[in-house]
Structure formats: structure tokens, C-alpha cells
mmCIF file of C-alpha atoms in Angstrom:
data_model
loop_
_atom_site.group_PDB
_atom_site.id
_atom_site.type_symbol
_atom_site.label_atom_id
_atom_site.label_comp_id
_atom_site.label_asym_id
_atom_site.label_seq_id
_atom_site.Cartn_x
_atom_site.Cartn_y
_atom_site.Cartn_z
ATOM 1 C CA ASP A 1 7.073 36.231 -20.530
ATOM 2 C CA SER A 2 9.487 38.860 -21.573
ATOM 3 C CA GLU A 3 8.192 40.936 -17.934
ATOM 4 C CA TYR A 4 8.587 38.131 -15.927
ATOM 5 C CA VAL A 5 12.067 36.924 -17.702
ATOM 6 C CA ASP A 6 13.547 40.600 -16.084
ATOM 7 C CA LYS A 7 11.893 40.146 -12.377
ATOM 8 C CA ALA A 8 13.676 37.107 -11.843
ATOM 9 C CA VAL A 9 16.795 37.829 -13.767
ATOM 10 C CA ALA A 10 16.006 41.263 -11.736
ATOM 11 C CA VAL A 11 16.349 39.471 -8.128
ATOM 12 C CA ALA A 12 19.149 36.590 -8.887
ATOM 13 C CA THR A 13 21.292 39.711 -9.361
ATOM 14 C CA ASP A 14 20.687 42.441 -7.262
ATOM 15 C CA ARG A 15 20.985 41.164 -3.789
ATOM 16 C CA ALA A 16 20.166 44.506 -2.204
ATOM 17 C CA LEU A 17 16.507 43.457 -4.097
ATOM 18 C CA GLU A 18 16.641 39.416 -3.022
ATOM 19 C CA GLY A 19 17.296 41.090 -0.071
ATOM 20 C CA ARG A 20 14.151 43.663 0.833
ATOM 21 C CA LEU A 21 12.188 40.720 -1.107
ATOM 22 C CA ARG A 22 12.994 37.625 1.004
ATOM 23 C CA ARG A 23 12.056 39.820 4.380
ATOM 24 C CA ALA A 24 8.747 40.611 3.868
ATOM 25 C CA ILE A 25 7.997 37.224 2.637
ATOM 26 C CA ILE A 26 9.268 36.611 6.778
ATOM 27 C CA GLU A 27 7.134 39.312 7.895
ATOM 28 C CA LYS A 28 3.985 38.921 6.329
ATOM 29 C CA SER A 29 5.067 35.123 5.868
ATOM 30 C CA TRP A 30 1.961 35.099 9.653
ATOM 31 C CA MET A 31 -0.715 35.678 6.890
ATOM 32 C CA LEU A 32 -0.161 31.622 4.463
ATOM 33 C CA TYR A 33 0.307 29.977 7.725
ATOM 34 C CA GLU A 34 -1.052 31.862 11.383
ATOM 35 C CA SER A 35 -4.513 32.628 8.970
ATOM 36 C CA LYS A 36 -6.985 30.576 11.514
ATOM 37 C CA GLN A 37 -9.316 31.518 7.263
ATOM 38 C CA VAL A 38 -6.900 29.883 5.832
ATOM 39 C CA ILE A 39 -6.381 27.487 7.591
ATOM 40 C CA GLU A 40 -9.974 26.694 7.448
ATOM 41 C CA GLU A 41 -9.854 26.709 3.559
ATOM 42 C CA TRP A 42 -7.437 24.615 3.244
ATOM 43 C CA ASN A 43 -9.571 22.091 5.559
ATOM 44 C CA GLU A 44 -12.700 22.580 3.328
ATOM 45 C CA PHE A 45 -10.240 22.040 -0.338
ATOM 46 C CA ILE A 46 -8.799 18.731 1.920
ATOM 47 C CA ALA A 47 -12.255 17.452 2.378
ATOM 48 C CA HIS A 48 -13.925 18.085 -0.486
ATOM 49 C CA ALA A 49 -11.644 16.842 -2.402
ATOM 50 C CA VAL A 50 -11.123 13.043 -0.240
ATOM 51 C CA SER A 51 -14.385 12.646 -1.097
ATOM 52 C CA ARG A 52 -14.529 12.346 -4.735
ATOM 53 C CA PRO A 53 -14.154 9.325 -6.378
ATOM 54 C CA ARG A 54 -10.194 9.169 -7.362
ATOM 55 C CA PRO A 55 -10.388 7.773 -10.113
ATOM 56 C CA THR A 56 -8.601 4.544 -11.376
ATOM 57 C CA ARG A 57 -4.975 4.219 -12.899
ATOM 58 C CA SER A 58 -7.052 2.679 -16.077
ATOM 59 C CA SER A 59 -8.400 5.524 -16.509
ATOM 60 C CA TYR A 60 -5.094 7.403 -17.726
ATOM 61 C CA PHE A 61 -3.343 4.386 -20.309
ATOM 62 C CA ASP A 62 -4.403 4.709 -23.516
ATOM 63 C CA LEU A 63 -3.276 3.233 -26.580
ATOM 64 C CA GLU A 64 -3.171 4.239 -29.799
ATOM 65 C CA LEU A 65 -2.306 2.444 -32.920
ATOM 66 C CA GLY A 66 -2.354 4.570 -36.678
ATOM 67 C CA GLU A 67 -3.822 3.567 -39.428
ATOM 68 C CA GLU A 68 -0.504 2.140 -40.463
ATOM 69 C CA HIS A 69 -1.447 -1.070 -37.866
ATOM 70 C CA LEU A 70 -5.891 -1.175 -39.398
ATOM 71 C CA ASP A 71 -6.445 -4.120 -41.998
ATOM 72 C CA ALA A 72 -8.236 -2.630 -44.942
ATOM 73 C CA GLY A 73 -10.239 -4.982 -45.996
ATOM 74 C CA HIS A 74 -11.717 -5.661 -42.733
ATOM 75 C CA GLU A 75 -15.527 -6.156 -42.310
ATOM 76 C CA SER A 76 -17.941 -6.437 -39.231
ATOM 77 C CA ILE A 77 -18.646 -9.036 -37.401
ATOM 78 C CA GLU A 78 -21.797 -8.228 -36.227
ATOM 79 C CA ILE A 79 -24.240 -10.573 -35.159
ATOM 80 C CA GLU A 80 -26.157 -9.820 -38.066
ATOM 81 C CA ASN A 81 -29.601 -10.551 -36.166
ATOM 82 C CA GLY A 82 -29.046 -7.498 -33.903
ATOM 83 C CA ALA A 83 -28.209 -10.082 -30.943
ATOM 84 C CA PRO A 84 -25.313 -8.983 -28.593
ATOM 85 C CA LEU A 85 -21.372 -10.808 -29.854
ATOM 86 C CA ALA A 86 -19.815 -12.390 -27.237
ATOM 87 C CA TYR A 87 -16.838 -13.336 -28.953
ATOM 88 C CA ALA A 88 -16.187 -13.611 -31.752
ATOM 89 C CA ILE A 89 -12.583 -15.243 -33.833
ATOM 90 C CA LYS A 90 -11.358 -15.870 -36.926
ATOM 91 C CA LEU A 91 -9.688 -19.515 -37.438
ATOM 92 C CA ASN A 92 -8.260 -21.446 -40.381
ATOM 93 C CA HIS A 93 -8.735 -25.300 -40.632
ATOM 94 C CA GLU A 94 -7.728 -28.364 -42.691
ATOM 95 C CA ASP A 95 -10.333 -30.507 -43.789
ATOM 96 C CA PRO A 96 -9.163 -33.733 -42.996
ATOM 97 C CA ARG A 97 -10.462 -35.582 -45.898
ATOM 98 C CA THR A 98 -9.723 -33.801 -49.093
ATOM 99 C CA GLY A 99 -6.454 -31.133 -47.158
ATOM 100 C CA ALA A 100 -8.444 -27.930 -48.402
ATOM 101 C CA HIS A 101 -7.927 -24.705 -46.233
ATOM 102 C CA GLN A 102 -10.448 -22.437 -45.533
ATOM 103 C CA SER A 103 -11.327 -19.520 -42.626
ATOM 104 C CA ILE A 104 -14.282 -19.768 -40.371
ATOM 105 C CA ILE A 105 -15.463 -17.277 -38.731
ATOM 106 C CA VAL A 106 -17.016 -18.015 -34.943
ATOM 107 C CA ARG A 107 -19.691 -15.449 -33.736
ATOM 108 C CA VAL A 108 -21.012 -16.572 -30.450
ATOM 109 C CA ALA A 109 -24.061 -14.429 -29.285
ATOM 110 C CA GLU A 110 -24.508 -13.094 -25.501
ATOM 111 C CA GLY A 111 -26.888 -16.010 -23.932
ATOM 112 C CA GLU A 112 -24.960 -18.651 -26.634
ATOM 113 C CA ASP A 113 -23.920 -21.679 -24.858
ATOM 114 C CA PRO A 114 -19.946 -21.829 -25.858
ATOM 115 C CA LEU A 115 -20.496 -25.705 -24.944
ATOM 116 C CA SER A 116 -22.863 -26.954 -27.623
ATOM 117 C CA TYR A 117 -21.218 -24.124 -30.188
ATOM 118 C CA ALA A 118 -18.259 -25.341 -29.983
ATOM 119 C CA ARG A 119 -19.206 -29.231 -30.284
ATOM 120 C CA GLU A 120 -21.953 -27.731 -33.649
ATOM 121 C CA LEU A 121 -18.899 -26.029 -34.676
ATOM 122 C CA ALA A 122 -16.719 -29.383 -35.208
ATOM 123 C CA ARG A 123 -19.901 -31.710 -35.741
ATOM 124 C CA ARG A 124 -20.078 -28.737 -38.976
ATOM 125 C CA ILE A 125 -16.208 -29.351 -39.180
ATOM 126 C CA ASP A 126 -15.516 -32.252 -38.798
ATOM 127 C CA ALA A 127 -12.681 -31.730 -36.553
ATOM 128 C CA GLU A 128 -11.414 -34.797 -34.324
ATOM 129 C CA ASP A 129 -10.895 -35.375 -31.501
ATOM 130 C CA VAL A 130 -7.829 -32.823 -30.656
ATOM 131 C CA LYS A 131 -9.560 -30.314 -32.702
ATOM 132 C CA PHE A 132 -12.613 -30.332 -31.047
ATOM 133 C CA ARG A 133 -11.274 -29.556 -27.477
ATOM 134 C CA TRP A 134 -8.775 -26.732 -28.952
ATOM 135 C CA ILE A 135 -12.170 -24.948 -30.475
ATOM 136 C CA SER A 136 -13.976 -25.921 -27.226
ATOM 137 C CA SER A 137 -11.203 -24.465 -25.211
ATOM 138 C CA VAL A 138 -11.017 -21.317 -27.480
ATOM 139 C CA ILE A 139 -14.158 -20.604 -26.847
ATOM 140 C CA GLN A 140 -15.502 -21.222 -23.295
ATOM 141 C CA ARG A 141 -12.849 -18.761 -22.284
ATOM 142 C CA GLY A 142 -14.210 -16.470 -24.995
ATOM 143 C CA VAL A 143 -17.415 -16.580 -23.727
ATOM 144 C CA ARG A 144 -17.285 -17.590 -19.999
ATOM 145 C CA ARG A 145 -14.412 -14.320 -19.319
ATOM 146 C CA LEU A 146 -17.561 -11.985 -19.320
ATOM 147 C CA GLU A 147 -18.255 -14.144 -16.054
ATOM 148 C CA MET A 148 -15.442 -12.929 -14.901
ATOM 149 C CA GLY A 149 -13.988 -9.990 -12.652
ATOM 150 C CA VAL A 150 -12.940 -7.213 -14.424
ATOM 151 C CA VAL A 151 -8.758 -6.080 -13.833
ATOM 152 C CA GLU A 152 -8.701 -3.116 -15.969
ATOM 153 C CA SER A 153 -10.040 -1.094 -18.317
ATOM 154 C CA PHE A 154 -8.938 1.481 -21.032
ATOM 155 C CA THR A 155 -9.722 3.149 -24.256
ATOM 156 C CA LEU A 156 -7.848 1.859 -27.838
ATOM 157 C CA ARG A 157 -7.914 4.767 -30.115
ATOM 158 C CA LEU A 158 -7.902 3.713 -33.660
ATOM 159 C CA GLY A 159 -6.747 6.555 -36.119
ATOM 160 C CA GLY A 160 -7.330 6.297 -40.094
ATOM 161 C CA PRO A 161 -10.096 8.267 -41.544
ATOM 162 C CA ALA A 162 -12.557 6.977 -39.269
ATOM 163 C CA ALA A 163 -11.061 7.841 -36.653
ATOM 164 C CA VAL A 164 -12.320 5.622 -33.327
ATOM 165 C CA ALA A 165 -12.327 4.794 -29.735
ATOM 166 C CA ALA A 166 -13.137 1.532 -28.045
ATOM 167 C CA ALA A 167 -13.054 0.094 -24.780
ATOM 168 C CA VAL A 168 -11.022 -2.141 -23.093
ATOM 169 C CA GLU A 169 -11.978 -4.539 -20.460
ATOM 170 C CA VAL A 170 -8.996 -6.933 -19.582
ATOM 171 C CA ARG A 171 -10.852 -9.816 -17.238
ATOM 172 C CA TRP A 172 -8.710 -11.860 -14.361
ATOM 173 C CA GLY A 173 -7.680 -15.042 -16.598
ATOM 174 C CA ASP A 174 -8.001 -13.966 -19.709
ATOM 175 C CA ASP A 175 -5.968 -14.967 -22.284
ATOM 176 C CA LEU A 176 -4.666 -12.452 -23.188
ATOM 177 C CA GLY A 177 -3.556 -13.815 -27.446
ATOM 178 C CA LEU A 178 -7.060 -14.661 -27.007
ATOM 179 C CA LEU A 179 -7.993 -11.260 -26.953
ATOM 180 C CA SER A 180 -5.567 -9.131 -27.787
ATOM 181 C CA SER A 181 -6.735 -11.716 -31.184
ATOM 182 C CA PHE A 182 -10.581 -11.173 -30.691
ATOM 183 C CA ILE A 183 -9.888 -6.001 -30.017
ATOM 184 C CA GLY A 184 -8.420 -6.773 -33.267
ATOM 185 C CA PHE A 185 -10.697 -9.383 -35.086
ATOM 186 C CA ARG A 186 -13.497 -6.984 -33.856
ATOM 187 C CA HIS A 187 -11.608 -3.620 -34.903
ATOM 188 C CA GLY A 188 -9.804 -4.082 -38.134
ATOM 189 C CA LEU A 189 -6.543 -3.803 -36.411
ATOM 190 C CA SER A 190 -3.792 -5.317 -38.799
ATOM 191 C CA ASP A 191 -1.777 -8.258 -37.139
ATOM 192 C CA SER A 192 0.964 -5.850 -36.762
ATOM 193 C CA GLY A 193 -1.731 -3.808 -34.392
ATOM 194 C CA ILE A 194 -2.910 -6.847 -32.734
ATOM 195 C CA SER A 195 1.540 -7.709 -31.894
ATOM 196 C CA LYS A 196 0.788 -4.026 -31.094
ATOM 197 C CA LEU A 197 -1.354 -4.064 -28.827
ATOM 198 C CA LEU A 198 -0.400 -7.270 -27.006
ATOM 199 C CA SER A 199 2.429 -6.036 -26.270
ATOM 200 C CA ALA A 200 0.854 -2.625 -24.480
ATOM 201 C CA LEU A 201 -1.297 -5.723 -22.726
ATOM 202 C CA GLU A 202 1.613 -7.824 -21.932
ATOM 203 C CA LEU A 203 2.794 -5.107 -20.351
ATOM 204 C CA ARG A 204 -0.011 -3.240 -18.546
ATOM 205 C CA VAL A 205 -0.765 -6.751 -16.502
ATOM 206 C CA PRO A 206 2.143 -8.765 -15.830
ATOM 207 C CA GLN A 207 0.367 -11.306 -13.177
ATOM 208 C CA HIS A 208 -1.683 -12.397 -16.683
ATOM 209 C CA SER A 209 1.001 -15.243 -15.746
ATOM 210 C CA SER A 210 1.312 -16.121 -12.500
ATOM 211 C CA PRO A 211 -0.527 -19.722 -11.806
ATOM 212 C CA GLU A 212 -3.377 -17.915 -9.856
ATOM 213 C CA TRP A 213 -4.711 -16.148 -13.424
ATOM 214 C CA ILE A 214 -3.822 -19.456 -15.066
ATOM 215 C CA ARG A 215 -5.524 -21.474 -13.085
ATOM 216 C CA ALA A 216 -8.257 -19.370 -13.432
ATOM 217 C CA ARG A 217 -8.681 -19.596 -16.377
ATOM 218 C CA ARG A 218 -9.289 -23.579 -17.277
ATOM 219 C CA GLY A 219 -11.248 -23.771 -14.635
ATOM 220 C CA LEU A 220 -14.028 -22.126 -17.349
ATOM 221 C CA ASP A 221 -12.783 -24.500 -19.668
ATOM 222 C CA SER A 222 -15.898 -27.408 -18.580
ATOM 223 C CA LEU A 223 -13.239 -30.381 -19.947
ATOM 224 C CA ALA A 224 -10.563 -29.221 -19.227
ATOM 225 C CA SER A 225 -10.180 -31.360 -15.824
ATOM 226 C CA ARG A 226 -11.838 -34.599 -17.773
ATOM 227 C CA ALA A 227 -9.560 -37.472 -18.945
ATOM 228 C CA THR A 228 -11.864 -38.156 -22.187
ATOM 229 C CA ALA A 229 -13.616 -35.366 -24.149
ATOM 230 C CA PRO A 230 -17.101 -36.364 -24.551
ATOM 231 C CA PRO A 231 -17.530 -37.759 -28.481
ATOM 232 C CA VAL A 232 -18.202 -35.703 -31.138
ATOM 233 C CA PRO A 233 -21.482 -35.894 -32.984
ATOM 234 C CA ALA A 234 -21.362 -37.651 -36.212
ATOM 235 C CA PRO A 235 -20.470 -35.019 -39.017
ATOM 236 C CA THR A 236 -22.490 -34.180 -41.854
ATOM 237 C CA ALA A 237 -22.104 -31.888 -45.551
ATOM 238 C CA LEU A 238 -20.166 -28.693 -44.386
ATOM 239 C CA ASP A 239 -23.281 -26.169 -44.574
ATOM 240 C CA GLY A 240 -21.945 -23.229 -43.435
ATOM 241 C CA CYS A 241 -20.601 -21.706 -39.534
#
């Protein structure tokens, strides 16, 4: 305020006043540096401070995405029977017999076997072996990531009329591209929002490209180390997923 400014200017421009203040500070410095009471108070403060749990680095990391990063046509992907959702993704599939394109919403509940789910999905859409391998890899990595330890967590704040905050966890071995797609799909992000989220994750978790990280991700796929994939059951007519 103006009083503070006036005092600061007076000390800076009046050498005599500055000298008197310096001497007064030196004469009374013992009260701060030689007083047993002050030392004891500092001891109590430091003991109290170190006894409290320190906030993790991630608690300071919030990502805010405005309304321009939201998908206006987003629909809920939660599982209808109320089971906890383990993983979800939208797959674009071209029917190998007719050439028709379709979008398939994959919803895997907690407790479901991801490989069995992938087999059934591949059977229903008449997926060739290569497509089955890819579907199996994506679903297994998405579901089994929950078995891995959390290395980073943050809050995703979404703008718009119904502003929400979503807790996001990055786990060891995560495919950040798939994770960003899952988060974006679940919370209604547009393509630009998913891209911004992915960029933030790549900066925040630089170890995602390390050999150890990639080996951990590969280990989530039970088919990845096999020379050949188990045969896909014979196809049937597509009757929904």
C-alpha cells in the first residue's frame, strides 16, 4: 500500500535514517539468533514439517482442456449393467467379405478375461489372424495395465457447460497413445483434446520410450511371445458386440 511505499522510499533516500535502522537491527539481532526460545520454536516447526507426508510431484500436475477440446456428440461408454469399466475403445473395422466399414465399441468390465473377450470379438467380426493379434494386444494391454504400479497421477479438468475433473493414472508399461484414447473416449474428448493429452503425457512421463518400459508393456500381451497365435474360432454372423 502507499504507507509501505512511502517508508521504502524514505529508507532508500535518507542515508541517516538507513544508518539508524541498520544499527537498531544489529543491536537486537540476538533476539532472533541467540534466543533459546526462538531455537526451540524452530525445532518444533521442523519436527512437525518433516512428520507430515510430502505431496507427490503429480499432485501439482493438472491438465485443463476447454470446451473446444470436447466432442459434442459424445455418448456414455459405461457398461450398462453397472459393472466397473476396465477398458474401452472404439475400433474401426472393414468387413473382409463385403468391404463395409463399421465402428465397434469395445467395453471390457473388471474381472473379464481380456484374451477371451478378444477371441469372441474376433469371431463375431470374422477377423483375419493379423487383425485378431492386434485386437488381442490392444485389449490385453488396456485391461491388464491395472496389474502394474502407478508411476504418475494427475487431474484432468474438462471445461464446457458441465465442467468435470477426472483422476488419471499412468501405470508402468502403459502405451500412452492407447491410454490417451481410452481417457478421451471415456470423458468425451475430441481428436484435438486426445492429441493434447497425449503430448502432455509424453512430456510428463519421458521414460515411456525406454526399453524397460516397452518390455513391461509387451509382457502384458500373453500372445506376444508366441510364434503363432491360437486359431480363431470359425466366424458367425455379426450380431452385435
